């Protein structure tokens, strides 16, 4: 699937800098950003929140047969990362897949996400690297 | 006069390494002869999702962390590389947004073979000195490639370094100058996958002449001699050239030693002399004077003199040391290397 350039551009700043939201009333954090707090509902006060991106691997799986646009990256690990600042986020875990383990500490890194063929746009964003 | 120079610096080197032994095994060459000839043991290899832009962002993050400034106060971003991912669309546009530098920002990509990063530093220095901007971010980064079987394959590697240039520096920039001529020692035509070079090694009229001339020009301007410097850093196409250039100019092996990161990561092109500088800064003391001379084929050299200030002590540990990146490594075999570098055209 080739993602449209305008859609990708709107999501870009959020994708590059892990900008989510936080409910000022109950302190719950959201990524991707939500503009409505499901707990506080109408009493919720939503504001932007920048995550540091540090956390640990909550679960992961190794992709060996990849969708279009990701073929050149196999094998690669995708996982759920439990962020230190609350909430979990899914994403790719970079490097040698044999080193990935549940509970391992991760930090965010800026990488190529996908390219639209040899002549298309290159999409960049945050992935996770194992610490140490 | 207010002192200007490097406010923060940052390094980045990809994690994978391939050894000279492993490459020599594939091509049936003698590894010991090559290691001795080049003064390189292994080189860094980027992961499949790393490129000049991602390396520039990681180095830039580290430079901003050391500078301790808001990213939005950076007024100019110049990224120097000979492996920009796009032929048309500046790497700096992505790097600037990824580092959250805002939109009130001058951006351009620089190209001058391996000295595009130091050219970026000179431009930032000029803009800050003229009072046009408060801070400039200069980055040199590359993911360079040698043709399979070519000698360059043993050294062409990946890495980068970034420098925030502004007031209240951790290393004052005393002065800078360049020496430039039209010399075709190494080139790559638009659309070609790999570079071509004039000979197996491009020594005397190219590297040595330009590095020596630029350094002597700088020493003359400042009225300094090699003994006035604590450390010297030269562009490192291999481990031998900088050693010979330093000796020819009258610098001692001890002055050069710490900069020679090339032995363990190879030639990171636009990142090469700059990663030598970040490694020297990691161990520098207030009062140290550091010489930096880059080299870019084509050809030219940029020379700088830096005077380390007290600020180095409080800022140094705010980002990972160059040595931390050099030591955090994983060796790969040639098959993996080919796949990572997409050398097999499918
Ligand atoms: Zn709430």
Tab-separated table of C-alpha atoms and ligand atoms in Angstrom:
chain	number	residue	atom	x	y	z
A	1	UNK	CA	0.000	0.000	0.000
A	2	UNK	CA	1.342	3.415	-0.913
A	3	UNK	CA	0.340	5.885	1.787
A	4	UNK	CA	-0.744	9.247	0.424
A	5	UNK	CA	1.818	11.991	0.910
A	6	UNK	CA	-0.632	14.451	2.565
A	7	UNK	CA	-1.830	11.909	5.187
A	8	UNK	CA	1.712	10.907	6.007
A	9	UNK	CA	2.687	14.577	6.308
A	10	UNK	CA	-0.072	15.293	8.837
A	11	UNK	CA	1.062	12.435	11.053
A	12	UNK	CA	4.716	13.256	10.662
A	13	UNK	CA	5.471	15.504	13.625
A	14	UNK	CA	3.650	13.086	15.924
A	15	UNK	CA	5.526	10.149	14.423
A	16	UNK	CA	8.940	11.797	14.549
A	17	UNK	CA	8.752	13.218	18.048
A	18	UNK	CA	6.370	10.864	19.916
A	19	UNK	CA	3.934	13.651	20.608
A	20	UNK	CA	0.806	12.247	22.234
A	21	UNK	CA	-1.696	13.735	24.627
A	22	UNK	CA	-2.351	13.667	28.349
A	23	UNK	CA	-5.513	14.230	30.354
A	24	UNK	CA	-4.691	16.963	32.890
A	25	UNK	CA	-7.593	15.827	35.097
A	26	UNK	CA	-6.524	12.191	35.673
A	27	UNK	CA	-2.960	12.239	34.206
A	28	UNK	CA	-3.657	9.388	31.791
A	29	UNK	CA	-1.373	9.558	28.712
A	30	UNK	CA	-2.321	8.644	25.141
A	31	UNK	CA	-0.330	7.615	22.104
A	32	UNK	CA	-1.424	7.924	19.377
A	33	UNK	CA	-2.922	11.179	20.675
A	34	UNK	CA	-6.590	11.185	21.718
A	35	UNK	CA	-8.617	14.319	22.130
A	36	UNK	CA	-11.097	12.737	24.532
A	37	UNK	CA	-10.386	11.073	27.917
A	38	UNK	CA	-12.474	7.870	28.223
A	39	UNK	CA	-12.317	7.985	32.071
A	40	UNK	CA	-13.087	11.664	32.736
A	41	UNK	CA	-15.250	12.111	29.651
A	42	UNK	CA	-16.574	15.685	29.719
A	43	UNK	CA	-14.430	16.622	32.763
A	44	UNK	CA	-11.258	15.621	30.949
A	45	UNK	CA	-8.716	18.265	29.920
A	46	UNK	CA	-6.565	17.140	27.016
A	47	UNK	CA	-3.133	18.673	26.369
A	48	UNK	CA	-0.117	17.689	24.202
A	49	UNK	CA	2.457	15.422	25.832
A	50	UNK	CA	5.878	14.497	24.521
A	51	UNK	CA	7.007	10.984	25.457
A	52	UNK	CA	10.716	10.287	26.050
A	53	UNK	CA	10.123	6.917	24.404
A	54	UNK	CA	12.086	4.917	26.964
A	55	UNK	CA	10.457	1.713	28.144
A	56	UNK	CA	10.592	-2.073	27.983
A	57	UNK	CA	9.486	-4.853	25.640
A	58	UNK	CA	6.046	-6.084	26.741
A	59	UNK	CA	5.638	-8.609	23.923
A	60	UNK	CA	7.010	-9.128	20.427
A	61	UNK	CA	6.861	-11.267	17.324
A	62	UNK	CA	9.328	-11.796	14.484
A	63	UNK	CA	8.092	-11.008	10.985
A	64	UNK	CA	9.636	-13.213	8.299
A	65	UNK	CA	7.105	-12.672	5.530
A	66	UNK	CA	6.461	-8.959	5.280
A	67	UNK	CA	3.817	-6.801	3.608
A	68	UNK	CA	4.626	-4.717	0.551
A	69	UNK	CA	7.133	-1.956	1.265
A	70	UNK	CA	8.763	-3.850	4.141
A	71	UNK	CA	10.172	-6.887	2.238
A	72	UNK	CA	13.756	-5.658	2.331
A	73	UNK	CA	13.672	-5.503	6.129
A	74	UNK	CA	12.888	-9.149	6.995
A	75	UNK	CA	13.397	-10.692	9.440
A	76	UNK	CA	12.401	-7.926	11.844
A	77	UNK	CA	10.762	-7.765	15.254
A	78	UNK	CA	7.602	-5.835	16.031
A	79	UNK	CA	6.456	-5.468	19.578
A	80	UNK	CA	4.447	-3.697	22.198
A	81	UNK	CA	6.610	-1.292	24.180
A	82	UNK	CA	5.548	-0.360	27.692
A	83	UNK	CA	6.580	3.275	27.980
A	84	UNK	CA	7.975	4.559	31.317
A	85	UNK	CA	5.590	7.513	31.126
A	86	UNK	CA	2.505	5.311	30.893
A	87	UNK	CA	0.608	3.679	28.025
A	88	UNK	CA	1.936	1.128	25.558
A	89	UNK	CA	2.848	1.631	21.951
A	90	UNK	CA	3.454	-0.771	19.105
A	91	UNK	CA	6.497	-0.497	16.929
A	92	UNK	CA	9.471	-2.122	15.318
A	93	UNK	CA	12.449	-3.252	17.413
A	94	UNK	CA	15.654	-2.755	15.415
A	95	UNK	CA	18.745	-4.897	15.082
A	96	UNK	CA	19.389	-8.608	15.362
A	97	UNK	CA	16.028	-10.308	16.099
A	98	UNK	CA	17.731	-13.042	18.158
A	99	UNK	CA	18.634	-10.467	20.831
A	100	UNK	CA	15.056	-9.347	21.469
A	101	UNK	CA	13.588	-10.584	24.779
A	102	UNK	CA	10.530	-9.748	26.849
A	103	UNK	CA	11.219	-7.187	29.553
A	104	UNK	CA	14.389	-5.827	27.879
A	105	UNK	CA	14.911	-2.060	28.136
A	106	UNK	CA	14.536	-0.049	24.945
A	107	UNK	CA	15.144	3.526	23.803
A	108	UNK	CA	13.713	5.298	20.754
A	109	UNK	CA	15.762	5.620	17.563
A	110	UNK	CA	15.012	7.431	14.321
A	111	UNK	CA	14.935	5.057	11.333
A	112	UNK	CA	13.511	4.474	7.879
A	113	UNK	CA	10.050	2.997	8.257
A	114	UNK	CA	9.216	2.193	4.660
A	115	UNK	CA	9.883	3.297	1.128
A	116	UNK	CA	7.349	3.530	-1.651
A	117	UNK	CA	9.401	1.577	-4.179
A	118	UNK	CA	12.703	2.705	-5.669
A	119	UNK	CA	11.331	6.051	-6.871
A	120	UNK	CA	8.839	6.965	-4.151
A	121	UNK	CA	8.927	8.804	-0.868
A	122	UNK	CA	10.982	7.406	2.022
A	123	UNK	CA	8.982	7.348	5.278
A	124	UNK	CA	10.875	7.904	8.508
A	125	UNK	CA	9.882	7.557	12.126
A	126	UNK	CA	10.637	6.190	15.554
A	127	UNK	CA	11.551	2.565	16.227
A	128	UNK	CA	13.041	0.994	19.346
A	129	UNK	CA	16.584	-0.215	20.016
A	130	UNK	CA	17.631	-2.524	22.847
A	131	UNK	CA	19.668	-0.753	25.539
A	132	UNK	CA	23.290	-1.873	25.984
B	1	UNK	CA	34.720	40.016	21.815
B	2	UNK	CA	32.338	37.211	22.812
B	3	UNK	CA	33.735	33.780	22.331
B	4	UNK	CA	32.088	31.536	19.704
B	5	UNK	CA	32.515	27.902	18.906
B	6	UNK	CA	31.192	24.429	19.643
B	7	UNK	CA	28.381	24.656	22.215
B	8	UNK	CA	27.478	20.961	22.000
B	9	UNK	CA	28.655	17.966	19.989
B	10	UNK	CA	27.285	14.501	19.289
B	11	UNK	CA	28.443	11.304	17.645
B	12	UNK	CA	26.681	8.323	16.129
B	13	UNK	CA	28.119	5.081	14.741
B	14	UNK	CA	25.901	2.162	13.588
B	15	UNK	CA	26.240	-1.069	15.574
B	16	UNK	CA	27.273	-3.634	12.962
B	17	UNK	CA	30.947	-4.279	12.108
B	18	UNK	CA	32.595	-6.297	9.371
B	19	UNK	CA	36.261	-7.201	9.791
B	20	UNK	CA	39.018	-6.929	7.194
B	21	UNK	CA	39.492	-10.712	7.667
B	22	UNK	CA	35.910	-11.408	6.623
B	23	UNK	CA	36.077	-9.286	3.457
B	24	UNK	CA	39.542	-10.625	2.554
B	25	UNK	CA	38.276	-14.208	2.973
B	26	UNK	CA	35.607	-13.654	0.320
B	27	UNK	CA	38.007	-12.106	-2.200
B	28	UNK	CA	40.899	-14.480	-1.452
B	29	UNK	CA	43.204	-11.705	-0.294
B	30	UNK	CA	45.679	-11.684	2.591
B	31	UNK	CA	44.031	-9.998	5.568
B	32	UNK	CA	47.263	-9.216	7.440
B	33	UNK	CA	48.766	-7.435	4.435
B	34	UNK	CA	45.621	-5.368	3.996
B	35	UNK	CA	45.308	-4.518	7.707
B	36	UNK	CA	48.921	-3.390	7.789
B	37	UNK	CA	48.599	-1.495	4.529
B	38	UNK	CA	45.429	0.364	5.526
B	39	UNK	CA	45.780	0.593	9.287
B	40	UNK	CA	42.135	-0.524	9.610
B	41	UNK	CA	40.883	-3.644	11.437
B	42	UNK	CA	37.138	-3.405	10.925
B	43	UNK	CA	34.479	-0.986	9.732
B	44	UNK	CA	30.961	0.007	10.731
B	45	UNK	CA	27.975	-1.109	8.654
B	46	UNK	CA	24.557	0.571	8.839
B	47	UNK	CA	21.446	-1.488	9.538
B	48	UNK	CA	18.986	-1.895	6.638
B	49	UNK	CA	16.830	0.984	7.908
B	50	UNK	CA	19.688	3.415	8.580
B	51	UNK	CA	20.859	6.084	6.174
B	52	UNK	CA	22.494	9.514	6.236
B	53	UNK	CA	19.280	11.114	7.519
B	54	UNK	CA	18.812	8.709	10.449
B	55	UNK	CA	22.508	8.948	11.393
B	56	UNK	CA	22.324	12.760	11.245
B	57	UNK	CA	19.265	12.751	13.522
B	58	UNK	CA	20.922	10.533	16.154
B	59	UNK	CA	24.125	12.613	16.156
B	60	UNK	CA	22.050	15.814	16.197
B	61	UNK	CA	20.052	14.651	19.246
B	62	UNK	CA	23.307	14.094	21.120
B	63	UNK	CA	24.695	17.506	20.114
B	64	UNK	CA	21.505	19.280	21.279
B	65	UNK	CA	21.552	17.330	24.575
B	66	UNK	CA	25.128	18.469	25.281
B	67	UNK	CA	24.382	22.050	24.269
B	68	UNK	CA	21.405	22.067	26.656
B	69	UNK	CA	19.494	24.511	24.429
B	70	UNK	CA	15.916	24.469	23.175
B	71	UNK	CA	15.873	22.967	19.652
B	72	UNK	CA	13.739	25.937	18.559
B	73	UNK	CA	16.634	28.372	19.152
B	74	UNK	CA	18.611	26.753	16.317
B	75	UNK	CA	18.442	29.111	13.310
B	76	UNK	CA	20.309	27.112	10.675
B	77	UNK	CA	20.800	23.444	9.861
B	78	UNK	CA	23.369	22.291	7.327
B	79	UNK	CA	23.839	18.595	6.622
B	80	UNK	CA	26.989	17.573	4.780
B	81	UNK	CA	27.139	14.188	3.072
B	82	UNK	CA	27.939	12.438	-0.177
B	83	UNK	CA	25.175	9.885	0.414
B	84	UNK	CA	22.038	12.007	0.829
B	85	UNK	CA	19.099	9.562	0.420
B	86	UNK	CA	17.322	11.804	-2.095
B	87	UNK	CA	18.870	13.322	-5.226
B	88	UNK	CA	16.286	16.125	-4.942
B	89	UNK	CA	14.813	16.854	-1.458
B	90	UNK	CA	17.267	17.996	1.165
B	91	UNK	CA	18.139	15.625	4.019
B	92	UNK	CA	17.967	18.675	6.272
B	93	UNK	CA	14.201	18.977	5.832
B	94	UNK	CA	13.666	15.598	7.511
B	95	UNK	CA	16.459	16.091	10.062
B	96	UNK	CA	15.118	19.511	11.086
B	97	UNK	CA	11.624	18.203	11.720
B	98	UNK	CA	12.864	15.064	13.492
B	99	UNK	CA	14.956	17.227	15.831
B	100	UNK	CA	11.976	19.580	16.318
B	101	UNK	CA	13.994	22.635	15.211
B	102	UNK	CA	10.813	24.416	14.115
B	103	UNK	CA	10.123	26.184	10.832
B	104	UNK	CA	12.031	29.472	11.396
B	105	UNK	CA	15.091	27.669	10.092
B	106	UNK	CA	17.645	27.994	7.290
B	107	UNK	CA	18.327	24.596	5.749
B	108	UNK	CA	20.620	23.311	3.023
B	109	UNK	CA	22.427	20.108	2.215
B	110	UNK	CA	26.132	20.395	1.580
B	111	UNK	CA	28.279	18.276	-0.689
B	112	UNK	CA	32.048	18.315	-0.842
B	113	UNK	CA	33.059	14.649	-0.661
B	114	UNK	CA	34.363	13.961	2.848
B	115	UNK	CA	34.591	17.577	3.968
B	116	UNK	CA	30.938	18.607	3.581
B	117	UNK	CA	30.476	18.480	7.374
B	118	UNK	CA	33.338	20.872	8.112
B	119	UNK	CA	32.066	23.201	5.356
B	120	UNK	CA	28.733	23.186	7.241
B	121	UNK	CA	30.570	24.167	10.446
B	122	UNK	CA	32.231	27.104	8.677
B	123	UNK	CA	28.856	28.407	7.444
B	124	UNK	CA	27.266	28.135	10.889
B	125	UNK	CA	30.264	29.907	12.404
B	126	UNK	CA	29.933	32.753	9.884
B	127	UNK	CA	26.190	33.197	10.504
B	128	UNK	CA	26.590	33.178	14.290
B	129	UNK	CA	29.541	35.561	14.128
B	130	UNK	CA	27.562	37.946	11.923
B	131	UNK	CA	24.727	37.890	14.454
B	132	UNK	CA	22.163	36.532	11.974
B	133	UNK	CA	21.393	33.442	14.101
B	134	UNK	CA	21.965	32.424	17.736
B	135	UNK	CA	22.820	28.811	17.050
B	136	UNK	CA	23.619	26.749	13.965
B	137	UNK	CA	23.639	22.968	13.736
B	138	UNK	CA	26.287	21.489	11.427
B	139	UNK	CA	26.224	17.764	10.689
B	140	UNK	CA	28.507	15.488	8.690
B	141	UNK	CA	27.117	11.993	8.055
B	142	UNK	CA	27.529	9.262	5.461
B	143	UNK	CA	26.724	5.687	4.562
B	144	UNK	CA	29.437	5.271	1.974
B	145	UNK	CA	29.929	2.293	-0.307
B	146	UNK	CA	32.881	0.788	-2.118
B	147	UNK	CA	32.449	-1.295	-5.251
B	148	UNK	CA	32.542	-5.019	-4.284
B	149	UNK	CA	36.140	-6.230	-4.656
B	150	UNK	CA	37.554	-2.678	-4.695
B	151	UNK	CA	40.025	-1.694	-1.953
B	152	UNK	CA	37.508	0.913	-0.775
B	153	UNK	CA	35.260	-1.938	0.333
B	154	UNK	CA	37.612	-2.511	3.299
B	155	UNK	CA	37.195	1.026	4.611
B	156	UNK	CA	33.976	2.684	3.301
B	157	UNK	CA	31.749	2.801	6.377
B	158	UNK	CA	28.938	4.710	8.074
B	159	UNK	CA	28.669	7.242	10.889
B	160	UNK	CA	28.256	10.903	11.651
B	161	UNK	CA	28.803	13.750	14.048
B	162	UNK	CA	26.920	16.955	14.797
B	163	UNK	CA	27.961	20.299	16.259
B	164	UNK	CA	25.909	23.126	17.705
B	165	UNK	CA	27.802	26.332	16.917
B	166	UNK	CA	27.102	29.433	18.998
B	167	UNK	CA	28.048	31.549	22.001
B	168	UNK	CA	29.258	30.222	25.361
B	169	UNK	CA	31.124	27.327	23.736
B	170	UNK	CA	32.750	24.268	25.245
B	171	UNK	CA	35.431	24.703	22.586
B	172	UNK	CA	36.094	28.173	21.220
B	173	UNK	CA	36.704	28.289	17.469
B	174	UNK	CA	39.846	30.419	17.190
B	175	UNK	CA	39.814	30.571	13.421
B	176	UNK	CA	39.180	28.491	10.309
B	177	UNK	CA	40.444	28.543	6.723
B	178	UNK	CA	40.381	26.358	3.618
B	179	UNK	CA	42.635	25.335	0.750
B	180	UNK	CA	40.854	24.410	-2.491
B	181	UNK	CA	41.940	23.319	-5.999
B	182	UNK	CA	40.460	21.494	-9.018
B	183	UNK	CA	41.929	17.999	-8.558
B	184	UNK	CA	40.088	14.905	-9.867
B	185	UNK	CA	41.274	12.232	-7.468
B	186	UNK	CA	37.914	10.626	-6.664
B	187	UNK	CA	34.477	11.164	-8.116
B	188	UNK	CA	31.032	9.695	-8.673
B	189	UNK	CA	28.850	10.733	-11.594
B	190	UNK	CA	25.116	11.323	-11.063
B	191	UNK	CA	23.315	7.950	-11.160
B	192	UNK	CA	26.432	5.832	-10.637
B	193	UNK	CA	26.190	3.409	-7.681
B	194	UNK	CA	29.848	3.465	-6.708
B	195	UNK	CA	32.603	6.070	-6.838
B	196	UNK	CA	35.620	5.920	-9.127
B	197	UNK	CA	39.102	6.915	-8.118
B	198	UNK	CA	42.272	7.805	-9.957
B	199	UNK	CA	44.460	5.092	-8.459
B	200	UNK	CA	44.547	2.460	-5.759
B	201	UNK	CA	45.428	5.185	-3.340
B	202	UNK	CA	45.114	8.858	-4.004
B	203	UNK	CA	47.957	10.289	-2.026
B	204	UNK	CA	50.423	13.014	-2.779
B	205	UNK	CA	48.760	15.592	-5.062
B	206	UNK	CA	45.393	15.127	-3.390
B	207	UNK	CA	45.125	14.244	0.312
B	208	UNK	CA	48.629	15.170	1.508
B	209	UNK	CA	48.925	18.380	-0.487
B	210	UNK	CA	45.562	19.818	0.593
B	211	UNK	CA	45.752	18.710	4.245
B	212	UNK	CA	49.280	20.108	4.572
B	213	UNK	CA	48.520	23.404	2.829
B	214	UNK	CA	45.325	24.081	4.810
B	215	UNK	CA	47.004	23.233	8.120
B	216	UNK	CA	50.027	25.432	7.387
B	217	UNK	CA	47.737	28.267	6.314
B	218	UNK	CA	45.907	28.005	9.653
B	219	UNK	CA	49.111	27.831	11.710
B	220	UNK	CA	50.401	30.906	9.868
B	221	UNK	CA	47.197	32.902	10.528
B	222	UNK	CA	47.312	32.125	14.237
B	223	UNK	CA	51.083	32.306	14.592
B	224	UNK	CA	51.076	28.839	16.157
B	225	UNK	CA	53.254	25.752	15.731
B	226	UNK	CA	52.328	22.046	16.063
B	227	UNK	CA	53.698	21.921	19.622
B	228	UNK	CA	51.065	24.484	20.706
B	229	UNK	CA	48.306	21.878	20.199
B	230	UNK	CA	47.250	19.210	22.661
B	231	UNK	CA	45.682	17.075	19.936
B	232	UNK	CA	45.375	17.015	16.159
B	233	UNK	CA	42.647	15.465	14.017
B	234	UNK	CA	42.929	14.829	10.276
B	235	UNK	CA	40.569	13.261	7.766
B	236	UNK	CA	40.994	9.480	7.929
B	237	UNK	CA	40.467	7.686	4.591
B	238	UNK	CA	42.509	4.915	6.294
B	239	UNK	CA	44.815	4.668	9.307
B	240	UNK	CA	48.001	5.463	7.375
B	241	UNK	CA	47.272	8.784	5.658
B	242	UNK	CA	46.558	10.879	8.783
B	243	UNK	CA	49.608	9.393	10.527
B	244	UNK	CA	51.870	10.326	7.601
B	245	UNK	CA	50.301	13.780	7.175
B	246	UNK	CA	50.700	14.519	10.888
B	247	UNK	CA	54.350	13.427	10.863
B	248	UNK	CA	55.058	15.535	7.777
B	249	UNK	CA	53.602	18.618	9.467
B	250	UNK	CA	55.558	18.022	12.690
B	251	UNK	CA	52.822	16.590	14.937
B	252	UNK	CA	53.736	13.679	17.210
B	253	UNK	CA	51.977	10.276	17.289
B	254	UNK	CA	50.801	11.133	20.818
B	255	UNK	CA	48.980	14.255	19.568
B	256	UNK	CA	47.202	12.164	16.927
B	257	UNK	CA	46.522	8.922	18.806
B	258	UNK	CA	43.087	9.629	20.295
B	259	UNK	CA	41.606	10.820	16.998
B	260	UNK	CA	42.346	7.597	15.080
B	261	UNK	CA	38.858	6.067	15.300
B	262	UNK	CA	39.303	4.858	11.693
B	263	UNK	CA	41.113	1.709	12.923
B	264	UNK	CA	37.925	0.409	14.516
B	265	UNK	CA	35.112	1.932	12.425
B	266	UNK	CA	36.659	2.606	9.004
B	267	UNK	CA	36.276	5.750	6.905
B	268	UNK	CA	32.932	7.371	7.672
B	269	UNK	CA	33.534	9.966	4.916
B	270	UNK	CA	31.769	13.202	5.974
B	271	UNK	CA	31.780	11.833	9.532
B	272	UNK	CA	35.445	10.843	9.496
B	273	UNK	CA	37.459	13.768	10.841
B	274	UNK	CA	34.401	14.889	12.856
B	275	UNK	CA	34.189	11.577	14.771
B	276	UNK	CA	37.912	11.955	15.448
B	277	UNK	CA	37.096	15.362	16.923
B	278	UNK	CA	34.190	14.106	19.073
B	279	UNK	CA	36.426	11.356	20.471
B	280	UNK	CA	39.130	13.927	21.299
B	281	UNK	CA	36.560	16.259	22.932
B	282	UNK	CA	35.309	13.347	25.088
B	283	UNK	CA	38.721	13.324	26.810
B	284	UNK	CA	39.636	17.022	26.514
B	285	UNK	CA	40.485	19.307	29.430
B	286	UNK	CA	39.883	23.051	29.706
B	287	UNK	CA	42.781	24.871	28.049
B	288	UNK	CA	43.494	22.132	25.492
B	289	UNK	CA	44.044	23.371	21.944
B	290	UNK	CA	42.786	21.062	19.166
B	291	UNK	CA	43.584	21.158	15.453
B	292	UNK	CA	41.046	19.774	12.971
B	293	UNK	CA	41.809	19.440	9.252
B	294	UNK	CA	39.324	17.705	6.975
B	295	UNK	CA	39.784	16.633	3.373
B	296	UNK	CA	37.303	16.323	0.550
B	297	UNK	CA	38.147	14.898	-2.865
B	298	UNK	CA	37.793	17.233	-5.735
B	299	UNK	CA	39.620	18.725	-3.763
B	300	UNK	CA	39.869	20.819	-0.619
B	301	UNK	CA	40.701	20.913	3.074
B	302	UNK	CA	39.165	22.929	5.923
B	303	UNK	CA	41.343	23.637	8.962
B	304	UNK	CA	40.176	24.781	12.418
B	305	UNK	CA	41.745	25.583	15.751
B	306	UNK	CA	39.649	25.023	18.904
B	307	UNK	CA	40.423	26.087	22.464
B	308	UNK	CA	38.586	23.953	25.040
B	309	UNK	CA	36.787	25.878	27.817
B	310	UNK	CA	35.528	24.996	31.342
B	311	UNK	CA	32.090	24.240	29.875
B	312	UNK	CA	33.351	20.877	28.608
B	313	UNK	CA	33.168	19.475	32.148
B	314	UNK	CA	29.457	20.113	32.750
B	315	UNK	CA	28.318	19.202	29.205
B	316	UNK	CA	30.422	16.189	28.249
B	317	UNK	CA	28.353	13.540	30.053
B	318	UNK	CA	24.948	14.714	28.796
B	319	UNK	CA	25.126	12.353	25.799
B	320	UNK	CA	26.861	9.033	25.009
B	321	UNK	CA	30.619	9.163	24.373
B	322	UNK	CA	31.977	8.290	20.931
B	323	UNK	CA	33.769	5.338	22.541
B	324	UNK	CA	30.411	3.959	23.758
B	325	UNK	CA	29.224	3.750	20.137
B	326	UNK	CA	32.519	2.230	18.991
B	327	UNK	CA	32.398	-0.470	21.665
B	328	UNK	CA	28.698	-1.343	21.311
B	329	UNK	CA	29.102	-3.566	18.261
B	330	UNK	CA	28.061	-6.807	16.616
B	331	UNK	CA	30.127	-8.548	13.942
B	332	UNK	CA	28.427	-9.763	10.769
B	333	UNK	CA	29.572	-12.036	7.955
B	334	UNK	CA	29.945	-11.012	4.318
B	335	UNK	CA	26.593	-12.535	3.320
B	336	UNK	CA	24.739	-10.447	5.883
B	337	UNK	CA	26.802	-7.423	4.861
B	338	UNK	CA	25.812	-7.766	1.215
B	339	UNK	CA	22.168	-8.069	2.176
B	340	UNK	CA	22.287	-5.058	4.502
B	341	UNK	CA	24.007	-2.908	1.920
B	342	UNK	CA	21.734	-4.167	-0.864
B	343	UNK	CA	24.748	-4.894	-3.024
B	344	UNK	CA	22.951	-7.644	-4.899
B	345	UNK	CA	20.810	-5.985	-7.512
B	346	UNK	CA	17.601	-7.997	-7.783
C	1	LIG	ZN1	-8.895	11.852	32.358
